[in-house]
Coordinates of C-alpha atoms in Angstrom, one line a residue:
M1 CA 110.6 -61.7 68.4
L2 CA 109.2 -60.3 71.8
A3 CA 110.4 -62.2 74.9
L4 CA 107.1 -63.6 76.8
P5 CA 107.7 -61.0 79.6
L6 CA 107.7 -58.1 77.1
L7 CA 104.7 -59.5 75.0
V8 CA 102.5 -59.6 78.4
A9 CA 103.6 -56.3 79.1
A10 CA 102.8 -55.0 75.8
L11 CA 99.3 -56.5 75.7
A12 CA 98.9 -55.4 79.2
V13 CA 99.0 -51.4 77.9
A14 CA 97.9 -52.1 74.5
P15 CA 94.4 -49.5 73.9
P16 CA 91.4 -51.5 73.4
T17 CA 90.2 -52.6 70.0
S18 CA 86.3 -52.3 70.6
T19 CA 84.2 -50.1 68.7
D20 CA 81.8 -49.6 71.2
P21 CA 81.1 -45.9 71.8
A22 CA 81.9 -44.7 75.3
T23 CA 79.5 -41.8 75.3
G24 CA 76.5 -40.6 73.8
A25 CA 78.7 -38.1 71.8
D26 CA 80.5 -41.0 70.4
V27 CA 77.3 -42.3 68.8
I28 CA 76.8 -39.1 67.6
R29 CA 80.5 -39.0 65.6
M30 CA 79.9 -42.5 64.4
M31 CA 76.9 -41.3 62.9
Q32 CA 78.1 -38.3 61.3
A33 CA 81.4 -40.1 59.8
K34 CA 79.4 -43.1 58.3
Y35 CA 77.7 -40.7 56.2
E36 CA 79.9 -37.9 55.9
G37 CA 79.7 -36.3 52.2
T38 CA 77.3 -39.1 51.0
W39 CA 74.0 -38.4 52.6
Y40 CA 71.4 -36.6 50.5
R41 CA 71.1 -32.9 51.3
T42 CA 67.3 -32.3 50.3
L43 CA 64.1 -34.6 50.4
T44 CA 60.7 -34.3 49.1
F45 CA 57.8 -36.7 50.1
V46 CA 54.0 -37.0 50.7
Q47 CA 53.0 -37.8 54.1
A48 CA 49.5 -39.5 55.3
T49 CA 49.0 -38.1 58.7
K50 CA 46.6 -40.1 60.8
H51 CA 45.3 -38.8 63.8
A52 CA 43.9 -40.7 66.3
D53 CA 40.2 -39.8 66.1
G54 CA 40.4 -41.4 62.5
S55 CA 40.9 -38.2 60.2
V56 CA 43.9 -38.4 57.9
E57 CA 45.5 -35.3 56.2
T58 CA 47.8 -35.1 53.5
W59 CA 51.4 -33.0 53.9
Y60 CA 53.8 -32.2 51.5
E61 CA 57.1 -31.9 52.8
A62 CA 60.7 -30.6 51.9
L63 CA 63.5 -31.1 53.8
R64 CA 66.8 -29.2 53.4
V65 CA 69.6 -30.6 55.5
P66 CA 70.7 -29.2 58.2
G67 CA 67.9 -27.2 59.5
A68 CA 65.1 -26.6 57.1
L69 CA 61.8 -28.5 57.1
R70 CA 58.4 -27.3 55.5
I71 CA 55.2 -28.9 55.8
D72 CA 52.3 -27.6 53.5
I73 CA 49.0 -29.1 54.4
A74 CA 46.7 -30.1 51.6
P75 CA 45.0 -28.5 50.0
L76 CA 47.6 -26.4 49.0
S77 CA 45.1 -23.4 48.3
S78 CA 44.9 -23.2 51.8
Q79 CA 48.4 -21.7 52.1
S80 CA 48.6 -23.4 55.4
V81 CA 52.3 -24.2 56.2
I82 CA 54.5 -25.3 59.3
L83 CA 58.1 -24.2 58.6
F84 CA 60.8 -25.3 60.9
R85 CA 63.6 -23.0 60.4
N86 CA 66.6 -21.0 62.4
D87 CA 65.8 -23.2 65.4
S88 CA 62.5 -21.6 65.3
I89 CA 58.9 -22.8 64.0
Y90 CA 56.8 -20.7 62.0
R91 CA 52.9 -21.4 61.3
Y92 CA 51.2 -20.0 58.3
V93 CA 47.3 -19.6 58.1
N94 CA 45.6 -18.7 55.0
G95 CA 49.6 -17.4 53.4
E96 CA 50.2 -15.4 56.8
I97 CA 52.5 -15.9 60.0
K98 CA 50.0 -16.5 63.0
L99 CA 52.8 -18.3 65.2
A100 CA 56.7 -17.4 65.1
R101 CA 58.6 -19.0 68.6
P102 CA 61.8 -20.7 69.1
L103 CA 62.0 -24.1 68.9
V104 CA 64.9 -27.2 68.3
H105 CA 62.9 -30.1 66.6
P106 CA 65.0 -33.0 68.0
L107 CA 63.5 -35.3 65.3
L108 CA 64.6 -33.3 62.5
L109 CA 68.0 -33.1 64.5
L110 CA 68.5 -37.0 65.2
G111 CA 67.1 -38.0 62.0
F112 CA 68.6 -36.0 59.5
D113 CA 70.6 -32.9 60.5
V114 CA 73.0 -35.2 62.4
Y115 CA 74.3 -36.3 58.8
G116 CA 75.1 -32.7 57.5
Q117 CA 76.6 -30.6 60.2
P118 CA 80.0 -31.1 62.3
A119 CA 79.1 -33.8 65.0
D120 CA 80.0 -31.2 67.7
K121 CA 77.0 -28.8 66.8
T122 CA 74.8 -31.7 66.9
I123 CA 76.2 -32.9 70.5
G124 CA 75.9 -29.3 72.1
T125 CA 72.4 -29.1 70.8
L126 CA 71.6 -32.7 72.4
A127 CA 73.0 -31.2 75.5
Q128 CA 71.1 -28.3 75.3
L129 CA 67.9 -30.4 75.0
G130 CA 68.7 -32.2 78.2
Y131 CA 70.0 -35.3 77.1
D132 CA 72.6 -37.2 79.2
L133 CA 75.2 -37.9 77.0
S134 CA 77.5 -39.3 79.3
K135 CA 75.2 -42.5 79.3
V136 CA 75.1 -44.9 76.7
R137 CA 74.4 -48.6 76.7
G138 CA 73.6 -51.2 74.1
G139 CA 70.1 -53.0 73.9
T140 CA 67.7 -54.3 71.3
W141 CA 64.7 -52.7 69.4
Q142 CA 62.3 -54.7 66.8
G143 CA 65.0 -57.3 66.6
R144 CA 67.9 -55.4 65.7
K145 CA 70.9 -54.1 67.9
V146 CA 70.9 -50.3 69.2
W147 CA 72.6 -48.0 71.3
I148 CA 70.6 -46.0 74.0
V149 CA 71.8 -42.8 74.8
G150 CA 70.7 -40.9 77.8
A151 CA 69.0 -43.2 80.5
A152 CA 69.8 -46.2 82.6
E153 CA 68.5 -49.5 82.2
G154 CA 64.6 -49.8 82.8
D155 CA 64.6 -46.0 82.8
S156 CA 61.6 -45.3 80.1
T157 CA 60.7 -41.4 81.4
T158 CA 64.6 -39.9 81.1
N159 CA 64.9 -38.3 77.8
Q160 CA 66.8 -40.5 75.4
F161 CA 67.1 -41.8 71.8
W162 CA 68.2 -44.9 70.4
V163 CA 70.3 -45.5 67.3
D164 CA 70.5 -48.8 65.3
Q165 CA 73.8 -49.9 65.6
E166 CA 74.6 -51.3 62.4
R167 CA 72.9 -48.5 60.0
L168 CA 73.4 -45.6 62.6
V169 CA 70.2 -44.2 61.8
F170 CA 67.8 -43.2 64.9
V171 CA 64.8 -45.5 65.6
R172 CA 63.4 -44.2 68.8
S173 CA 63.2 -41.5 71.6
L174 CA 61.5 -41.4 74.9
G175 CA 61.0 -38.8 77.5
T176 CA 58.6 -36.7 79.5
N177 CA 57.8 -33.0 78.9
P178 CA 58.0 -31.2 82.0
Q179 CA 55.0 -29.0 80.9
R180 CA 53.2 -32.5 80.6
P181 CA 54.3 -34.5 83.9
G182 CA 52.9 -37.9 83.9
V183 CA 53.2 -38.3 80.2
V184 CA 55.8 -40.5 78.5
A185 CA 56.2 -39.4 74.6
D186 CA 57.5 -42.5 72.6
V187 CA 58.3 -41.9 69.1
Q188 CA 59.1 -44.6 66.9
F189 CA 61.0 -44.2 63.3
N190 CA 59.9 -47.6 61.5
K191 CA 60.3 -49.5 58.2
Y192 CA 63.5 -47.6 57.2
V193 CA 64.5 -48.0 53.3
K194 CA 67.5 -47.0 51.2
L195 CA 67.3 -43.7 49.3
G196 CA 70.3 -42.3 47.8
Q197 CA 73.4 -43.0 49.8
G198 CA 71.1 -42.7 53.0
W199 CA 68.3 -43.9 54.6
I200 CA 64.6 -43.0 55.1
E201 CA 62.0 -44.1 57.7
T202 CA 58.5 -44.4 55.9
E203 CA 56.3 -44.8 59.2
V204 CA 56.7 -42.7 62.1
L205 CA 54.5 -43.5 65.2
F206 CA 53.7 -40.9 68.3
L207 CA 52.6 -42.6 71.4
E208 CA 51.6 -41.2 74.8
N209 CA 52.0 -43.5 77.8
G210 CA 51.5 -46.4 75.4
V211 CA 48.6 -45.2 73.8
L212 CA 49.0 -44.5 69.8
S213 CA 48.2 -40.8 69.0
L214 CA 49.5 -40.0 65.6
T215 CA 50.7 -41.9 62.7
E216 CA 52.8 -40.5 60.0
E217 CA 53.1 -42.7 56.6
Y218 CA 55.5 -41.8 53.8
R219 CA 55.3 -42.1 49.9
D220 CA 56.9 -40.7 47.1
M221 CA 60.0 -40.2 48.5
K222 CA 62.6 -38.2 46.4
A223 CA 66.5 -37.5 47.3
D224 CA 68.0 -34.8 45.8
P225 CA 65.0 -34.0 43.3
T226 CA 65.5 -32.3 40.3
P227 CA 65.0 -29.5 39.7
A228 CA 66.3 -28.4 42.6
L229 CA 64.2 -26.9 45.6
D230 CA 64.0 -23.3 45.5
P231 CA 65.8 -21.8 48.6
A232 CA 63.1 -19.3 49.1
I233 CA 60.6 -22.0 50.4
F234 CA 62.7 -22.5 53.8
E235 CA 62.5 -18.6 54.4
P236 CA 60.1 -17.0 57.0
G237 CA 58.4 -14.1 55.2
P238 CA 55.8 -13.7 52.7
Y239 CA 54.3 -16.9 51.5
R240 CA 55.3 -18.6 48.5
A241 CA 54.0 -21.9 47.0
P242 CA 56.3 -24.9 47.5
G243 CA 56.9 -25.2 43.9
W244 CA 57.8 -28.9 43.8
V245 CA 54.5 -30.3 43.8
A246 CA 51.1 -29.5 42.3
E247 CA 47.6 -31.1 43.3

């Protein structure tokens, strides 16, 4: 048995037992580690996209983790597609690419890709997007404990993301776009349900300066669907029908 003076000295130099993250990078590593090898790799769902003017569109979405999201906008006969791939966005109109430009989709990165790629890659991309990963603090959101990464308490304009402490899923982002000074964008991933060995939000809210501008509602979610998705539907090039859905 240790003598009392030695025991006191040992406790003084013992490493802390707290599992609280010291940085935002730690939060990302926790997210990736919790679901490593178990999170679904492909996903399909149908989305009701509700605009502020009251109009509603149906979007058919297919996801491959990491880094690929395809949205087919009803009716399929219009061949209207939004494709996120290769850190770029491609927009098809009548089956032809009318827009192609670089774009990293932060919601795709934080909501899905974080579970399907090395943590260091996610951390590097978030740093490039302007998140200050040295800042992390605890908070609450919708009655649940969260980690808030990127901004100090009381700061609602600096780019930040919020992660549920227990489930380790992304629940909210706040920030401003330099091209739209004075506009604070607030995106919320709500109403999570279990899906496969992971989770899926079933409601996404987009607000600008506190005013709701867009609502997304998900249904018919399928993790790792059978038959498997055709990899070609995620590649920019000649239009291909999505294959997994028919109207």
